[in-house]
PDB file of C-alpha atoms in Angstrom:
ATOM      1  CA  UNK N   1     134.919 107.863  99.064  1.00 61.00           C
ATOM      2  CA  UNK N   2     134.144 111.556  98.184  1.00 70.00           C
ATOM      3  CA  UNK N   3     135.857 111.306  94.900  1.00 71.00           C
ATOM      4  CA  UNK N   4     134.046 107.956  94.001  1.00 74.00           C
ATOM      5  CA  UNK N   5     130.639 109.998  94.938  1.00 75.00           C
ATOM      6  CA  UNK N   6     131.524 112.811  92.610  1.00 72.00           C
ATOM      7  CA  UNK N   7     132.532 110.520  89.704  1.00 75.00           C
ATOM      8  CA  UNK N   8     129.024 108.798  90.154  1.00 74.00           C
ATOM      9  CA  UNK N   9     127.218 112.057  90.264  1.00 70.00           C
ATOM     10  CA  UNK N  10     129.254 113.499  87.216  1.00 73.00           C
ATOM     11  CA  UNK N  11     128.187 110.469  85.278  1.00 73.00           C
ATOM     12  CA  UNK N  12     124.649 110.740  86.263  1.00 70.00           C
ATOM     13  CA  UNK N  13     124.294 114.210  85.464  1.00 72.00           C
ATOM     14  CA  UNK N  14     126.432 113.610  82.086  1.00 69.00           C
ATOM     15  CA  UNK N  15     123.574 111.150  81.011  1.00 68.00           C
ATOM     16  CA  UNK N  16     120.861 113.200  82.023  1.00 70.00           C
ATOM     17  CA  UNK N  17     122.291 115.908  79.939  1.00 73.00           C
ATOM     18  CA  UNK N  18     122.443 113.551  76.991  1.00 72.00           C
ATOM     19  CA  UNK N  19     118.869 112.413  77.845  1.00 69.00           C
ATOM     20  CA  UNK N  20     117.419 115.525  77.872  1.00 68.00           C
ATOM     21  CA  UNK N  21     119.174 116.431  74.558  1.00 73.00           C
ATOM     22  CA  UNK N  22     117.860 113.385  73.153  1.00 74.00           C
ATOM     23  CA  UNK N  23     114.373 114.551  74.403  1.00 73.00           C
ATOM     24  CA  UNK N  24     115.014 117.911  72.845  1.00 80.00           C
ATOM     25  CA  UNK N  25     115.868 116.336  69.447  1.00 75.00           C
ATOM     26  CA  UNK N  26     113.046 113.827  69.456  1.00 77.00           C
ATOM     27  CA  UNK N  27     110.458 116.756  70.302  1.00 78.00           C
ATOM     28  CA  UNK N  28     111.687 118.855  67.758  1.00 80.00           C
ATOM     29  CA  UNK N  29     111.356 115.995  64.725  1.00 82.00           C
ATOM     30  CA  UNK N  30     108.028 115.489  66.064  1.00 79.00           C
ATOM     31  CA  UNK N  31     106.836 119.157  65.805  1.00 84.00           C
ATOM     32  CA  UNK N  32     108.204 119.248  62.319  1.00 86.00           C
ATOM     33  CA  UNK N  33     106.602 115.976  61.197  1.00 83.00           C
ATOM     34  CA  UNK N  34     103.185 117.735  62.518  1.00 86.00           C
ATOM     35  CA  UNK N  35     103.984 120.855  60.929  1.00 84.00           C
ATOM     36  CA  UNK N  36     104.762 119.116  57.611  1.00 86.00           C
ATOM     37  CA  UNK N  37     101.385 117.491  57.704  1.00 82.00           C
ATOM     38  CA  UNK N  38      99.490 120.402  58.622  1.00 82.00           C
ATOM     39  CA  UNK N  39     101.177 122.319  55.327  1.00 84.00           C
ATOM     40  CA  UNK N  40     100.082 119.238  53.293  1.00 84.00           C
ATOM     41  CA  UNK N  41      96.326 119.175  54.672  1.00 83.00           C
ATOM     42  CA  UNK N  42      96.110 122.985  54.450  1.00 87.00           C
ATOM     43  CA  UNK N  43      97.067 122.948  50.909  1.00 85.00           C
ATOM     44  CA  UNK N  44      94.970 120.539  49.404  1.00 89.00           C
ATOM     45  CA  UNK N  45      92.046 121.428  47.569  1.00 90.00           C
ATOM     46  CA  UNK N  46      89.738 118.523  49.929  1.00 94.00           C
ATOM     47  CA  UNK N  47      88.221 119.362  53.194  1.00 94.00           C
ATOM     48  CA  UNK N  48      90.042 116.860  55.617  1.00 96.00           C
ATOM     49  CA  UNK N  49      88.385 116.197  59.059  1.00 96.00           C
ATOM     50  CA  UNK N  50      88.656 114.016  62.058  1.00 97.00           C
ATOM     51  CA  UNK N  51      85.811 113.366  64.336  1.00 98.00           C
ATOM     52  CA  UNK N  52      85.380 111.250  67.442  1.00 98.00           C
ATOM     53  CA  UNK N  53      83.079 108.587  67.795  1.00 97.00           C
ATOM     54  CA  UNK N  54      79.957 110.984  69.245  1.00 97.00           C
ATOM     55  CA  UNK N  55      80.755 113.135  65.967  1.00 96.00           C
ATOM     56  CA  UNK N  56      82.482 115.712  67.483  1.00 98.00           C
ATOM     57  CA  UNK N  57      85.240 117.483  65.443  1.00 97.00           C
ATOM     58  CA  UNK N  58      88.630 116.558  66.615  1.00 97.00           C
ATOM     59  CA  UNK N  59      90.482 118.503  63.353  1.00 96.00           C
ATOM     60  CA  UNK N  60      89.721 120.160  60.401  1.00 95.00           C
ATOM     61  CA  UNK N  61      92.057 121.571  57.653  1.00 95.00           C
ATOM     62  CA  UNK N  62      91.859 124.791  56.490  1.00 94.00           C
ATOM     63  CA  UNK N  63      89.443 124.605  53.378  1.00 94.00           C
ATOM     64  CA  UNK N  64      87.332 123.226  55.938  1.00 93.00           C
ATOM     65  CA  UNK N  65      87.707 125.993  57.497  1.00 93.00           C
ATOM     66  CA  UNK N  66      86.682 128.400  54.586  1.00 91.00           C
ATOM     67  CA  UNK N  67      83.761 126.067  53.414  1.00 88.00           C
ATOM     68  CA  UNK N  68      82.017 126.533  56.682  1.00 86.00           C
ATOM     69  CA  UNK N  69      83.625 130.259  57.090  1.00 89.00           C
ATOM     70  CA  UNK N  70      84.495 129.469  60.601  1.00 90.00           C
ATOM     71  CA  UNK N  71      88.116 128.965  62.124  1.00 91.00           C
ATOM     72  CA  UNK N  72      88.386 125.645  64.072  1.00 91.00           C
ATOM     73  CA  UNK N  73      88.400 127.353  67.396  1.00 92.00           C
ATOM     74  CA  UNK N  74      84.717 127.420  66.538  1.00 93.00           C
ATOM     75  CA  UNK N  75      84.464 124.140  65.017  1.00 95.00           C
ATOM     76  CA  UNK N  76      86.234 121.672  67.160  1.00 96.00           C
ATOM     77  CA  UNK N  77      84.111 120.100  69.853  1.00 96.00           C
ATOM     78  CA  UNK N  78      81.156 120.566  67.611  1.00 96.00           C
ATOM     79  CA  UNK N  79      79.181 118.296  65.418  1.00 96.00           C
ATOM     80  CA  UNK N  80      77.497 118.738  62.031  1.00 94.00           C
ATOM     81  CA  UNK N  81      74.594 119.704  63.766  1.00 94.00           C
ATOM     82  CA  UNK N  82      75.920 122.727  64.801  1.00 91.00           C
ATOM     83  CA  UNK N  83      76.987 124.071  61.014  1.00 83.00           C
ATOM     84  CA  UNK N  84      74.673 122.518  58.814  1.00 84.00           C
ATOM     85  CA  UNK N  85      70.943 122.347  57.919  1.00 85.00           C
ATOM     86  CA  UNK N  86      69.339 119.235  59.839  1.00 91.00           C
ATOM     87  CA  UNK N  87      68.837 117.108  56.626  1.00 87.00           C
ATOM     88  CA  UNK N  88      72.412 117.334  55.531  1.00 85.00           C
ATOM     89  CA  UNK N  89      73.665 117.098  58.918  1.00 91.00           C
ATOM     90  CA  UNK N  90      71.530 113.835  59.424  1.00 93.00           C
ATOM     91  CA  UNK N  91      73.224 112.270  56.370  1.00 90.00           C
ATOM     92  CA  UNK N  92      76.769 113.271  57.501  1.00 91.00           C
ATOM     93  CA  UNK N  93      75.973 111.707  60.716  1.00 94.00           C
ATOM     94  CA  UNK N  94      74.665 108.577  59.131  1.00 94.00           C
ATOM     95  CA  UNK N  95      77.821 108.044  56.967  1.00 94.00           C
ATOM     96  CA  UNK N  96      79.814 108.415  59.953  1.00 96.00           C
ATOM     97  CA  UNK N  97      77.742 105.633  62.076  1.00 96.00           C
ATOM     98  CA  UNK N  98      78.166 103.358  58.793  1.00 95.00           C
ATOM     99  CA  UNK N  99      81.867 104.075  58.927  1.00 96.00           C
ATOM    100  CA  UNK N 100      82.037 103.037  62.872  1.00 96.00           C
ATOM    101  CA  UNK N 101      79.169  99.928  62.458  1.00 96.00           C
ATOM    102  CA  UNK N 102      80.908  98.501  59.339  1.00 96.00           C
ATOM    103  CA  UNK N 103      84.646  99.199  60.591  1.00 96.00           C
ATOM    104  CA  UNK N 104      85.843  99.971  57.202  1.00 95.00           C
ATOM    105  CA  UNK N 105      86.025 102.688  54.880  1.00 95.00           C
ATOM    106  CA  UNK N 106      82.894 103.928  53.293  1.00 94.00           C
ATOM    107  CA  UNK N 107      82.397 106.173  49.939  1.00 94.00           C
ATOM    108  CA  UNK N 108      80.052 107.980  48.737  1.00 91.00           C
ATOM    109  CA  UNK N 109      78.645 110.806  46.409  1.00 91.00           C
ATOM    110  CA  UNK N 110      76.425 113.909  47.597  1.00 86.00           C
ATOM    111  CA  UNK N 111      75.170 117.144  46.147  1.00 84.00           C
ATOM    112  CA  UNK N 112      74.607 120.187  48.410  1.00 80.00           C
ATOM    113  CA  UNK N 113      72.441 123.156  47.247  1.00 72.00           C
ATOM    114  CA  UNK N 114      74.678 126.010  47.937  1.00 73.00           C
ATOM    115  CA  UNK N 115      74.206 129.884  47.088  1.00 70.00           C
ATOM    116  CA  UNK N 116      75.999 129.427  43.945  1.00 76.00           C
ATOM    117  CA  UNK N 117      74.056 126.492  42.930  1.00 79.00           C
ATOM    118  CA  UNK N 118      74.382 122.679  43.276  1.00 85.00           C
ATOM    119  CA  UNK N 119      77.805 121.458  44.357  1.00 88.00           C
ATOM    120  CA  UNK N 120      79.028 117.650  43.983  1.00 91.00           C
ATOM    121  CA  UNK N 121      81.177 115.940  46.266  1.00 92.00           C
ATOM    122  CA  UNK N 122      82.842 112.683  46.694  1.00 95.00           C
ATOM    123  CA  UNK N 123      83.731 111.382  50.352  1.00 95.00           C
ATOM    124  CA  UNK N 124      85.764 109.046  51.908  1.00 96.00           C
ATOM    125  CA  UNK N 125      85.287 108.172  55.686  1.00 97.00           C
ATOM    126  CA  UNK N 126      87.409 105.868  57.391  1.00 97.00           C
ATOM    127  CA  UNK N 127      87.961 104.624  61.025  1.00 98.00           C
ATOM    128  CA  UNK N 128      91.243 105.544  63.058  1.00 97.00           C
ATOM    129  CA  UNK N 129      92.736 103.537  65.930  1.00 97.00           C
ATOM    130  CA  UNK N 130      94.835 104.430  68.749  1.00 96.00           C
ATOM    131  CA  UNK N 131      97.913 102.384  69.677  1.00 94.00           C
ATOM    132  CA  UNK N 132      96.075  99.945  71.336  1.00 96.00           C
ATOM    133  CA  UNK N 133      94.171  99.194  68.080  1.00 96.00           C
ATOM    134  CA  UNK N 134      90.967 100.950  69.714  1.00 96.00           C
ATOM    135  CA  UNK N 135      88.653 103.027  67.244  1.00 97.00           C
ATOM    136  CA  UNK N 136      88.723 106.482  68.658  1.00 97.00           C
ATOM    137  CA  UNK N 137      87.356 108.260  65.682  1.00 97.00           C
ATOM    138  CA  UNK N 138      86.982 108.653  61.672  1.00 98.00           C
ATOM    139  CA  UNK N 139      88.707 110.685  59.235  1.00 97.00           C
ATOM    140  CA  UNK N 140      87.139 112.326  56.439  1.00 96.00           C
ATOM    141  CA  UNK N 141      88.200 113.463  53.129  1.00 96.00           C
ATOM    142  CA  UNK N 142      85.549 115.366  50.720  1.00 94.00           C
ATOM    143  CA  UNK N 143      86.211 116.549  47.550  1.00 94.00           C
ATOM    144  CA  UNK N 144      84.360 118.901  45.104  1.00 92.00           C
ATOM    145  CA  UNK N 145      83.837 116.775  41.919  1.00 92.00           C
ATOM    146  CA  UNK N 146      81.334 119.534  40.205  1.00 88.00           C
ATOM    147  CA  UNK N 147      83.741 120.374  37.487  1.00 87.00           C
ATOM    148  CA  UNK N 148      83.962 116.410  36.779  1.00 84.00           C
ATOM    149  CA  UNK N 149      80.358 116.116  37.059  1.00 81.00           C
ATOM    150  CA  UNK N 150      79.418 118.563  34.563  1.00 81.00           C
ATOM    151  CA  UNK N 151      82.234 117.303  31.810  1.00 87.00           C
ATOM    152  CA  UNK N 152      80.486 113.853  32.511  1.00 83.00           C
ATOM    153  CA  UNK N 153      76.617 115.064  32.285  1.00 77.00           C
ATOM    154  CA  UNK N 154      77.844 117.214  28.763  1.00 89.00           C
ATOM    155  CA  UNK N 155      79.699 113.904  27.595  1.00 87.00           C
ATOM    156  CA  UNK N 156      76.681 111.870  28.264  1.00 86.00           C
ATOM    157  CA  UNK N 157      74.425 114.331  26.559  1.00 85.00           C
ATOM    158  CA  UNK N 158      76.722 114.382  23.244  1.00 85.00           C
ATOM    159  CA  UNK N 159      76.813 110.545  23.352  1.00 88.00           C
ATOM    160  CA  UNK N 160      72.980 110.461  23.669  1.00 82.00           C
ATOM    161  CA  UNK N 161      73.045 112.729  20.632  1.00 86.00           C
ATOM    162  CA  UNK N 162      75.437 110.829  18.539  1.00 85.00           C
ATOM    163  CA  UNK N 163      73.343 107.720  19.358  1.00 83.00           C
ATOM    164  CA  UNK N 164      70.058 109.319  18.458  1.00 83.00           C
ATOM    165  CA  UNK N 165      71.885 110.518  14.931  1.00 81.00           C
ATOM    166  CA  UNK N 166      73.213 107.069  14.244  1.00 81.00           C
ATOM    167  CA  UNK N 167      69.192 105.685  15.235  1.00 81.00           C
ATOM    168  CA  UNK N 168      67.800 107.949  12.754  1.00 82.00           C
ATOM    169  CA  UNK N 169      70.330 107.155  10.212  1.00 79.00           C
ATOM    170  CA  UNK N 170      70.056 103.199  10.145  1.00 66.00           C
ATOM    171  CA  UNK N 171      66.455 103.691   9.753  1.00 63.00           C
ATOM    172  CA  UNK N 172      66.598 105.693   6.697  1.00 59.00           C
TER     173      UNK N 172
END
């Protein structure tokens, strides 16, 4: 009987150790995956953020931190109204609410007056869902398109000049 009990305990102990090793392997794989995603998000030029349904930041990438000149420890748990002028924060908040109410992705372009002059942005916001398919927040990706806008404006000015030349040539 004692030999049977020892054998059973040995088998239980063996599977307990195997289970612990498997959990450790899974934990390491999950952490590696998180680190890879963080590296991707931190090395993009876009500002990436996640907010809860009340507008409080849950995640920001490094470019976002650099833009607002704060580390995530001073951003997470706060809203746009804590960092931006009221008008800008109200605009961001309105697009958050639109994303939540429509329950779909929302894209928009905007302009912010900064010390260096106007900065033009293209933003995509979309809802995030938990494992039960319940919306818990939104993700936003904001890309600076100032250089693109400047090129488009120059191209349009050139096009207008050429059209004016053509119109004047045709009238001769």
